[in-house]
Coordinates of N, CA, C and O in Angstrom, one line a residue:
X188 N -5.8 -132.5 -59.0 CA -6.2 -131.1 -58.6 C -7.4 -131.2 -57.7 O -8.3 -131.9 -57.9
X189 N -7.3 -130.5 -56.6 CA -8.4 -130.5 -55.6 C -9.3 -129.3 -55.9 O -8.9 -128.3 -56.4
X190 N -10.6 -129.5 -55.4 CA -11.5 -128.4 -55.6 C -11.2 -127.3 -54.5 O -10.7 -127.6 -53.5
X191 N -11.5 -126.0 -54.9 CA -11.2 -124.9 -53.9 C -12.1 -125.1 -52.7 O -13.2 -125.6 -52.7
X192 N -11.5 -124.7 -51.6 CA -12.2 -124.7 -50.3 C -13.4 -123.7 -50.3 O -13.1 -122.5 -50.6
X193 N -14.6 -124.1 -50.0 CA -15.7 -123.1 -50.0 C -15.5 -122.1 -49.0 O -15.4 -122.4 -47.8
X194 N -15.4 -120.8 -49.4 CA -15.1 -119.7 -48.4 C -16.3 -119.6 -47.4 O -16.0 -119.1 -46.3
X195 N -17.5 -120.0 -47.8 CA -18.6 -119.8 -46.8 C -18.4 -120.7 -45.6 O -18.7 -120.3 -44.5
X196 N -17.8 -121.9 -45.8 CA -17.5 -122.7 -44.6 C -16.5 -122.0 -43.7 O -16.7 -122.1 -42.5
X197 N -15.5 -121.4 -44.2 CA -14.6 -120.6 -43.4 C -15.3 -119.5 -42.7 O -15.1 -119.3 -41.5
X198 N -16.1 -118.7 -43.5 CA -16.8 -117.6 -42.8 C -17.7 -118.0 -41.7 O -17.7 -117.4 -40.7
X199 N -18.4 -119.1 -41.9 CA -19.3 -119.7 -40.9 C -18.5 -120.1 -39.6 O -18.9 -119.8 -38.5
X200 N -17.3 -120.7 -39.9 CA -16.5 -121.1 -38.7 C -16.0 -119.9 -38.0 O -16.0 -119.9 -36.7
X201 N -15.5 -118.9 -38.7 CA -15.0 -117.7 -38.0 C -16.2 -117.0 -37.2 O -16.0 -116.6 -36.1
X202 N -17.3 -116.9 -37.8 CA -18.5 -116.3 -37.1 C -18.8 -117.1 -35.8 O -19.0 -116.5 -34.7
X203 N -18.8 -118.4 -35.9 CA -19.1 -119.3 -34.8 C -18.1 -119.1 -33.7 O -18.5 -119.0 -32.5
X204 N -16.8 -119.1 -34.0 CA -15.8 -119.0 -33.0 C -15.7 -117.6 -32.4 O -15.4 -117.4 -31.2
X205 N -16.0 -116.5 -33.2 CA -16.0 -115.2 -32.6 C -17.2 -115.1 -31.6 O -17.0 -114.5 -30.6
X206 N -18.3 -115.7 -32.0 CA -19.4 -115.6 -31.1 C -19.1 -116.4 -29.8 O -19.3 -115.9 -28.7
X207 N -18.5 -117.6 -29.9 CA -18.1 -118.4 -28.8 C -17.2 -117.7 -27.9 O -17.3 -117.6 -26.6
X208 N -16.2 -117.1 -28.4 CA -15.1 -116.4 -27.7 C -15.6 -115.1 -27.0 O -15.3 -114.9 -25.8
X209 N -16.4 -114.3 -27.7 CA -16.7 -113.0 -27.2 C -18.1 -112.9 -26.6 O -18.2 -112.1 -25.6
X210 N -19.1 -113.5 -27.1 CA -20.4 -113.1 -26.7 C -21.3 -114.2 -26.2 O -22.1 -114.0 -25.2
X211 N -21.3 -115.4 -26.7 CA -22.3 -116.4 -26.4 C -21.8 -117.8 -26.6 O -21.6 -118.2 -27.8
X212 N -21.5 -118.5 -25.6 CA -21.0 -119.8 -25.7 C -22.0 -120.8 -26.3 O -23.1 -120.8 -25.9
X213 N -21.5 -121.5 -27.3 CA -22.4 -122.5 -27.9 C -21.8 -123.9 -27.8 O -22.3 -124.9 -28.4
X214 N -20.7 -124.1 -27.0 CA -20.2 -125.4 -26.7 C -19.0 -125.8 -27.5 O -18.7 -127.0 -27.5
X215 N -18.4 -125.0 -28.2 CA -17.2 -125.4 -29.0 C -16.0 -125.7 -28.1 O -15.4 -126.7 -28.3
X216 N -15.8 -124.8 -27.2 CA -14.6 -125.0 -26.3 C -14.7 -124.3 -25.0 O -13.9 -124.5 -24.1
X217 N -15.8 -123.5 -24.8 CA -16.0 -122.9 -23.5 C -17.2 -123.5 -22.8 O -18.1 -124.0 -23.4
X218 N -17.2 -123.3 -21.4 CA -18.4 -123.6 -20.7 C -19.4 -122.5 -20.7 O -19.0 -121.3 -20.9
X219 N -20.7 -122.8 -20.6 CA -21.7 -121.8 -20.6 C -21.4 -120.7 -19.7 O -20.9 -120.9 -18.6
X220 N -21.7 -119.5 -20.2 CA -21.6 -118.3 -19.4 C -20.2 -117.8 -19.2 O -19.9 -116.9 -18.4
X221 N -19.2 -118.3 -20.0 CA -17.8 -117.9 -19.8 C -17.2 -117.2 -21.0 O -16.0 -117.1 -21.1
X222 N -18.0 -116.7 -21.9 CA -17.4 -115.9 -23.0 C -16.8 -114.7 -22.4 O -17.0 -114.4 -21.3
X223 N -16.0 -114.0 -23.2 CA -15.3 -112.8 -22.7 C -16.3 -111.8 -22.1 O -16.1 -111.3 -21.0
X224 N -17.3 -111.4 -22.9 CA -18.2 -110.3 -22.3 C -19.1 -110.8 -21.2 O -19.4 -110.1 -20.3
X225 N -19.4 -112.1 -21.2 CA -20.2 -112.7 -20.1 C -19.3 -112.7 -18.8 O -19.8 -112.4 -17.7
X226 N -18.0 -113.0 -19.0 CA -17.1 -113.0 -17.9 C -16.9 -111.6 -17.3 O -16.9 -111.3 -16.1
X227 N -16.7 -110.6 -18.2 CA -16.4 -109.3 -17.8 C -17.6 -108.7 -17.1 O -17.4 -107.8 -16.2
X228 N -18.8 -109.1 -17.4 CA -20.0 -108.6 -16.7 C -20.0 -109.0 -15.2 O -20.8 -108.4 -14.5
X229 N -19.2 -110.0 -14.8 CA -19.2 -110.4 -13.4 C -18.2 -109.7 -12.6 O -18.0 -110.0 -11.4
X230 N -17.4 -108.8 -13.2 CA -16.3 -108.2 -12.6 C -16.6 -106.8 -12.3 O -17.1 -106.0 -13.1
X231 N -16.2 -106.3 -11.1 CA -16.4 -104.9 -10.7 C -15.1 -104.2 -10.9 O -14.0 -104.8 -11.1
X232 N -15.1 -102.9 -10.7 CA -13.9 -102.1 -10.9 C -12.8 -102.4 -9.9 O -11.6 -102.5 -10.3
X233 N -13.1 -102.7 -8.7 CA -12.1 -103.0 -7.7 C -11.4 -104.3 -8.1 O -10.2 -104.4 -8.0
X234 N -12.2 -105.3 -8.5 CA -11.6 -106.6 -8.9 C -10.7 -106.4 -10.2 O -9.6 -107.0 -10.3
X235 N -11.2 -105.6 -11.1 CA -10.5 -105.3 -12.4 C -9.2 -104.6 -12.1 O -8.3 -104.7 -13.0
X236 N -9.0 -103.9 -11.0 CA -7.9 -103.1 -10.7 C -6.8 -103.8 -9.9 O -5.7 -103.3 -9.8
X237 N -7.1 -105.0 -9.4 CA -6.1 -105.7 -8.6 C -5.2 -106.6 -9.4 O -5.6 -107.6 -10.0
X238 N -3.9 -106.3 -9.4 CA -2.9 -107.3 -10.0 C -2.7 -108.4 -9.1 O -2.8 -108.3 -7.9
X239 N -2.5 -109.6 -9.7 CA -2.3 -110.8 -8.9 C -0.9 -110.8 -8.2 O -0.7 -111.5 -7.2
X240 N 0.0 -110.1 -8.8 CA 1.4 -110.0 -8.3 C 2.0 -108.7 -8.9 O 1.5 -108.2 -9.9
X241 N 3.2 -108.4 -8.4 CA 3.9 -107.2 -9.0 C 4.2 -107.3 -10.5 O 4.4 -106.3 -11.1
X242 N 4.4 -108.5 -10.9 CA 4.8 -108.7 -12.3 C 3.6 -109.1 -13.3 O 3.8 -109.5 -14.4
X243 N 2.4 -109.1 -12.7 CA 1.2 -109.5 -13.5 C 0.3 -108.3 -13.7 O 0.1 -107.5 -12.8
X244 N -0.3 -108.2 -14.9 CA -1.2 -107.1 -15.2 C -2.6 -107.3 -14.5 O -3.0 -108.5 -14.3
X245 N -3.2 -106.3 -14.2 CA -4.6 -106.4 -13.7 C -5.5 -106.8 -14.8 O -5.2 -106.8 -16.0
X246 N -6.8 -107.1 -14.4 CA -7.8 -107.5 -15.4 C -8.0 -106.3 -16.3 O -8.2 -106.4 -17.5
X247 N -8.0 -105.1 -15.7 CA -8.2 -103.9 -16.5 C -7.1 -103.8 -17.6 O -7.4 -103.4 -18.7
X248 N -5.9 -104.1 -17.2 CA -4.8 -104.0 -18.1 C -5.0 -105.1 -19.2 O -4.7 -104.8 -20.4
X249 N -5.4 -106.3 -18.8 CA -5.7 -107.3 -19.8 C -6.8 -106.9 -20.8 O -6.6 -107.1 -22.0
X250 N -7.8 -106.2 -20.3 CA -8.9 -105.8 -21.2 C -8.4 -104.7 -22.2 O -8.7 -104.8 -23.4
X251 N -7.6 -103.7 -21.6 CA -7.1 -102.7 -22.5 C -6.2 -103.3 -23.6 O -6.3 -103.0 -24.7
X252 N -5.3 -104.2 -23.1 CA -4.4 -104.8 -24.1 C -5.1 -105.6 -25.2 O -4.7 -105.6 -26.3
X253 N -6.1 -106.3 -24.8 CA -6.9 -107.1 -25.7 C -7.6 -106.2 -26.8 O -7.5 -106.5 -28.0
X254 N -8.1 -105.1 -26.3 CA -8.8 -104.1 -27.2 C -7.7 -103.6 -28.1 O -7.9 -103.5 -29.4
X255 N -6.6 -103.2 -27.6 CA -5.5 -102.7 -28.4 C -5.0 -103.7 -29.5 O -4.8 -103.3 -30.6
X256 N -4.9 -104.9 -29.1 CA -4.5 -106.0 -30.1 C -5.5 -106.1 -31.2 O -5.2 -106.3 -32.4
X257 N -6.8 -106.1 -30.8 CA -7.8 -106.2 -31.9 C -7.7 -105.0 -32.9 O -7.8 -105.2 -34.1
X258 N -7.5 -103.8 -32.3 CA -7.4 -102.6 -33.2 C -6.2 -102.7 -34.1 O -6.3 -102.4 -35.3
X259 N -5.1 -103.1 -33.6 CA -3.9 -103.2 -34.4 C -4.1 -104.3 -35.5 O -3.7 -104.2 -36.6
X260 N -4.6 -105.5 -35.0 CA -4.8 -106.6 -36.0 C -5.7 -106.2 -37.1 O -5.5 -106.6 -38.3
X261 N -6.8 -105.5 -36.8 CA -7.7 -105.1 -37.8 C -7.0 -104.2 -38.9 O -7.3 -104.3 -40.1
X262 N -6.1 -103.3 -38.4 CA -5.3 -102.5 -39.4 C -4.5 -103.4 -40.3 O -4.5 -103.2 -41.5
X263 N -3.9 -104.4 -39.8 CA -3.1 -105.4 -40.6 C -4.1 -106.1 -41.6 O -3.8 -106.3 -42.8
X264 N -5.2 -106.5 -41.1 CA -6.2 -107.2 -41.9 C -6.6 -106.4 -43.1 O -6.9 -106.9 -44.2
X265 N -6.7 -105.1 -42.9 CA -7.2 -104.1 -43.9 C -6.1 -103.6 -44.8 O -6.3 -102.7 -45.6
X266 N -4.9 -104.1 -44.6 CA -3.7 -103.7 -45.4 C -3.2 -102.3 -45.0 O -2.5 -101.7 -45.8
X267 N -3.4 -101.8 -43.8 CA -2.9 -100.6 -43.4 C -2.2 -100.7 -42.0 O -2.6 -100.2 -41.0
X268 N -1.1 -101.5 -42.0 CA -0.4 -101.8 -40.7 C 0.1 -100.5 -40.1 O 0.6 -99.6 -40.9
X269 N 0.0 -100.3 -38.8 CA 0.6 -99.1 -38.2 C 2.1 -99.1 -38.3 O 2.7 -100.2 -38.3
X270 N 2.7 -97.9 -38.3 CA 4.2 -97.9 -38.3 C 4.8 -98.2 -37.0 O 5.8 -98.9 -37.0
X271 N 4.3 -97.8 -35.9 CA 4.9 -98.0 -34.6 C 3.8 -98.5 -33.7 O 2.8 -97.9 -33.5
X272 N 4.0 -99.7 -33.1 CA 3.0 -100.3 -32.2 C 3.7 -100.4 -30.8 O 4.8 -101.0 -30.7
X273 N 3.1 -99.8 -29.8 CA 3.7 -99.8 -28.5 C 3.0 -100.9 -27.7 O 2.1 -100.7 -26.9
X274 N 3.5 -102.1 -27.9 CA 3.0 -103.3 -27.2 C 3.2 -103.1 -25.7 O 2.3 -103.4 -24.9
X275 N 4.4 -102.7 -25.2 CA 4.6 -102.5 -23.8 C 3.6 -101.5 -23.2 O 3.1 -101.7 -22.1
X276 N 3.4 -100.4 -23.9 CA 2.5 -99.4 -23.4 C 1.1 -99.9 -23.3 O 0.3 -99.3 -22.5
X277 N 0.7 -100.9 -24.1 CA -0.6 -101.4 -24.1 C -0.9 -102.1 -22.8 O -2.0 -102.4 -22.4
X278 N 0.2 -102.5 -22.0 CA 0.0 -103.1 -20.7 C 0.0 -102.1 -19.6 O -0.4 -102.4 -18.5
X279 N 0.5 -100.9 -19.8 CA 0.6 -99.9 -18.7 C -0.3 -98.7 -18.9 O -0.4 -97.9 -18.0
X280 N -1.0 -98.6 -20.0 CA -1.9 -97.5 -20.3 C -3.0 -97.4 -19.3 O -3.5 -96.4 -18.8
X281 N -3.6 -98.6 -18.9 CA -4.7 -98.7 -18.0 C -4.3 -99.8 -17.0 O -4.2 -101.0 -17.5
X282 N -4.2 -99.5 -15.7 CA -4.0 -100.6 -14.8 C -5.0 -100.6 -13.7 O -5.4 -101.7 -13.2
X283 N -5.5 -99.4 -13.3 CA -6.6 -99.4 -12.3 C -7.7 -98.5 -12.9 O -7.5 -97.6 -13.7
X284 N -8.9 -98.8 -12.4 CA -10.1 -98.2 -12.9 C -11.1 -97.9 -11.8 O -11.2 -98.7 -10.8
X285 N -11.9 -96.9 -11.9 CA -13.1 -96.7 -11.0 C -14.3 -97.3 -11.8 O -14.1 -97.8 -12.9
X286 N -15.4 -97.3 -11.2 CA -16.6 -97.9 -11.8 C -16.9 -97.3 -13.2 O -17.2 -98.1 -14.2
X287 N -16.9 -96.0 -13.3 CA -17.1 -95.4 -14.6 C -16.1 -95.8 -15.7 O -16.4 -96.1 -16.8
X288 N -14.8 -95.7 -15.3 CA -13.7 -96.1 -16.2 C -13.8 -97.6 -16.6 O -13.5 -97.9 -17.7
X289 N -14.2 -98.4 -15.7 CA -14.3 -99.9 -16.0 C -15.4 -100.1 -17.0 O -15.2 -100.8 -18.0
X290 N -16.6 -99.4 -16.8 CA -17.7 -99.5 -17.8 C -17.2 -99.0 -19.2 O -17.5 -99.6 -20.2
X291 N -16.5 -97.9 -19.2 CA -16.0 -97.3 -20.4 C -15.0 -98.3 -21.1 O -15.0 -98.5 -22.3
X292 N -14.1 -98.9 -20.3 CA -13.1 -99.8 -20.9 C -13.7 -101.0 -21.5 O -13.4 -101.4 -22.6
X293 N -14.7 -101.6 -20.8 CA -15.4 -102.7 -21.4 C -16.2 -102.3 -22.6 O -16.2 -103.0 -23.6
X294 N -16.8 -101.1 -22.6 CA -17.5 -100.6 -23.8 C -16.5 -100.3 -24.9 O -16.9 -100.6 -26.1
X295 N -15.3 -99.9 -24.7 CA -14.3 -99.7 -25.8 C -14.0 -101.1 -26.4 O -13.8 -101.2 -27.6
X296 N -13.8 -102.1 -25.5 CA -13.5 -103.4 -26.0 C -14.7 -103.9 -26.9 O -14.5 -104.5 -28.0
X297 N -15.9 -103.7 -26.4 CA -17.1 -104.1 -27.2 C -17.1 -103.4 -28.5 O -17.4 -104.0 -29.5
X298 N -16.8 -102.1 -28.5 CA -16.8 -101.3 -29.8 C -15.8 -101.9 -30.8 O -16.1 -102.0 -32.0
X299 N -14.6 -102.2 -30.3 CA -13.6 -102.8 -31.1 C -14.0 -104.1 -31.7 O -13.8 -104.4 -32.9
X300 N -14.6 -104.9 -30.8 CA -15.1 -106.2 -31.2 C -16.2 -106.1 -32.3 O -16.1 -106.7 -33.4
X301 N -17.2 -105.2 -32.0 CA -18.2 -105.0 -33.0 C -17.7 -104.5 -34.3 O -18.2 -104.9 -35.4
X302 N -16.7 -103.6 -34.3 CA -16.2 -103.0 -35.5 C -15.4 -104.1 -36.3 O -15.6 -104.2 -37.5
X303 N -14.6 -104.9 -35.6 CA -13.8 -105.9 -36.4 C -14.7 -107.0 -36.9 O -14.5 -107.5 -38.0
X304 N -15.7 -107.3 -36.1 CA -16.7 -108.3 -36.6 C -17.4 -107.8 -37.8 O -17.6 -108.6 -38.8
X305 N -17.8 -106.6 -37.8 CA -18.5 -106.0 -39.0 C -17.5 -106.0 -40.2 O -17.9 -106.3 -41.4
X306 N -16.2 -105.7 -40.0 CA -15.2 -105.7 -41.0 C -15.1 -107.1 -41.6 O -15.1 -107.3 -42.8
X307 N -15.0 -108.1 -40.7 CA -14.9 -109.5 -41.1 C -16.1 -109.9 -41.9 O -16.0 -110.6 -42.9
X308 N -17.3 -109.6 -41.4 CA -18.5 -109.9 -42.0 C -18.7 -109.3 -43.4 O -19.3 -109.8 -44.3
X309 N -18.0 -108.2 -43.6 CA -18.0 -107.5 -44.9 C -17.1 -108.0 -46.0 O -17.2 -107.6 -47.1
X310 N -16.2 -108.8 -45.6 CA -15.2 -109.3 -46.6 C -16.0 -110.2 -47.6 O -16.7 -111.1 -47.2
X311 N -15.8 -110.0 -48.9 CA -16.4 -110.8 -49.9 C -15.4 -111.9 -50.3 O -15.8 -112.9 -51.0
X312 N -14.2 -111.9 -49.8 CA -13.2 -112.9 -50.2 C -12.2 -113.1 -49.0 O -11.9 -112.1 -48.3
X313 N -11.8 -114.3 -48.8 CA -10.8 -114.7 -47.8 C -9.6 -115.1 -48.4 O -8.8 -115.9 -47.8
X314 N -9.3 -114.7 -49.7 CA -8.1 -115.1 -50.4 C -6.9 -114.3 -49.9 O -5.7 -114.7 -50.2
X315 N -7.1 -113.3 -49.1 CA -6.0 -112.4 -48.6 C -5.5 -113.1 -47.3 O -6.2 -113.2 -46.3
X316 N -4.2 -113.5 -47.3 CA -3.7 -114.1 -46.1 C -3.7 -113.2 -44.8 O -3.8 -113.7 -43.7
X317 N -3.6 -111.9 -45.0 CA -3.7 -111.0 -43.9 C -5.0 -111.1 -43.2 O -5.1 -110.9 -41.9
X318 N -6.1 -111.3 -43.9 CA -7.4 -111.4 -43.4 C -7.5 -112.7 -42.6 O -8.0 -112.7 -41.4
X319 N -7.1 -113.8 -43.1 CA -7.1 -115.1 -42.5 C -6.3 -115.1 -41.2 O -6.8 -115.4 -40.1
X320 N -5.0 -114.6 -41.3 CA -4.2 -114.5 -40.2 C -4.7 -113.6 -39.1 O -4.7 -113.9 -37.9
X321 N -5.3 -112.5 -39.5 CA -5.8 -111.6 -38.5 C -7.0 -112.1 -37.8 O -7.1 -112.0 -36.5
X322 N -7.9 -112.8 -38.5 CA -9.1 -113.4 -37.8 C -8.6 -114.5 -36.8 O -9.1 -114.5 -35.7
X323 N -7.7 -115.3 -37.2 CA -7.2 -116.4 -36.3 C -6.4 -115.8 -35.1 O -6.6 -116.2 -34.0
X324 N -5.6 -114.8 -35.4 CA -4.8 -114.3 -34.3 C -5.7 -113.5 -33.3 O -5.5 -113.6 -32.1
X325 N -6.7 -112.8 -33.8 CA -7.6 -112.1 -32.8 C -8.3 -113.2 -32.0 O -8.5 -113.0 -30.8
X326 N -8.8 -114.3 -32.6 CA -9.5 -115.3 -31.8 C -8.5 -115.9 -30.8 O -8.9 -116.1 -29.6
X327 N -7.3 -116.3 -31.2 CA -6.4 -117.0 -30.3 C -5.9 -116.1 -29.2 O -5.9 -116.5 -28.0
X328 N -5.6 -114.9 -29.6 CA -5.1 -113.9 -28.6 C -6.2 -113.6 -27.6 O -5.9 -113.6 -26.4
X329 N -7.4 -113.4 -28.0 CA -8.5 -113.0 -27.1 C -8.9 -114.2 -26.2 O -9.1 -114.0 -25.0
X330 N -8.8 -115.4 -26.8 CA -9.1 -116.6 -26.0 C -8.0 -116.8 -24.9 O -8.3 -117.1 -23.8
X331 N -6.8 -116.5 -25.3 CA -5.7 -116.6 -24.3 C -6.0 -115.7 -23.1 O -5.9 -116.0 -21.9
X332 N -6.3 -114.4 -23.4 CA -6.5 -113.4 -22.4 C -7.8 -113.7 -21.6 O -7.9 -113.5 -20.4
X333 N -8.8 -114.2 -22.3 CA -10.0 -114.7 -21.5 C -9.6 -115.7 -20.5 O -10.0 -115.7 -19.3
X334 N -8.7 -116.7 -20.9 CA -8.2 -117.7 -19.9 C -7.5 -117.0 -18.8 O -7.7 -117.4 -17.6
X335 N -6.6 -116.1 -19.1 CA -5.9 -115.4 -18.0 C -6.8 -114.6 -17.1 O -6.7 -114.7 -15.8
X336 N -7.9 -114.0 -17.6 CA -8.8 -113.3 -16.8 C -9.6 -114.3 -15.9 O -9.8 -114.0 -14.7
X337 N -10.0 -115.4 -16.5 CA -10.8 -116.4 -15.7 C -9.9 -117.0 -14.6 O -10.4 -117.2 -13.5
X338 N -8.6 -117.2 -14.9 CA -7.7 -117.7 -13.8 C -7.5 -116.6 -12.8 O -7.5 -117.0 -11.6
X339 N -7.4 -115.4 -13.1 CA -7.3 -114.3 -12.2 C -8.5 -114.3 -11.2 O -8.4 -114.1 -10.0
X340 N -9.7 -114.5 -11.8 CA -10.9 -114.5 -11.0 C -10.9 -115.6 -9.9 O -11.4 -115.5 -8.8
X341 N -10.2 -116.7 -10.3 CA -10.1 -117.8 -9.3 C -9.5 -117.4 -8.0 O -9.8 -117.8 -6.9
X342 N -8.5 -116.5 -8.2 CA -7.7 -116.0 -7.0 C -8.5 -114.8 -6.4 O -8.6 -114.7 -5.2
X343 N -9.0 -113.9 -7.2 CA -9.6 -112.7 -6.7 C -10.9 -112.9 -6.0 O -11.3 -112.2 -5.1
X344 N -11.7 -113.9 -6.4 CA -13.0 -114.2 -5.8 C -13.0 -115.3 -4.8 O -14.0 -115.9 -4.5
X345 N -11.9 -115.5 -4.1 CA -11.8 -116.5 -3.1 C -12.6 -116.1 -1.9 O -12.6 -115.1 -1.4

């Protein structure tokens, strides 16, 4: 029989990776200055509104979709999954933005991040698989879209 895994180790790892992915690179897997919010701070509304091709979403669409995913995942984590999720609509709801809309969109992503982070920090137990799965999928999904945004910038900022 093995000893139970100390949940504090898991909580610390989740905190570390959320910080790395969203706010402040500490060297786990990103280069300095490339977390999601650090990256978004370098983008203006015109850049955020340009799709790379007719079949690719703009950065604004990526940000909206990422926020949408966080919100839906948090509902699953809390045991209240939504009945109908419009994943396709999360790509078309926002495609172009002006300066004010861009700031608001990034602010909405930040609010979703802050809320889910507070939710995660408030869990007294990680024995619920929906919580573990939710934390991991938010991290992986957000890191994926961060990569797509950073690759888009390689083309947009030539």
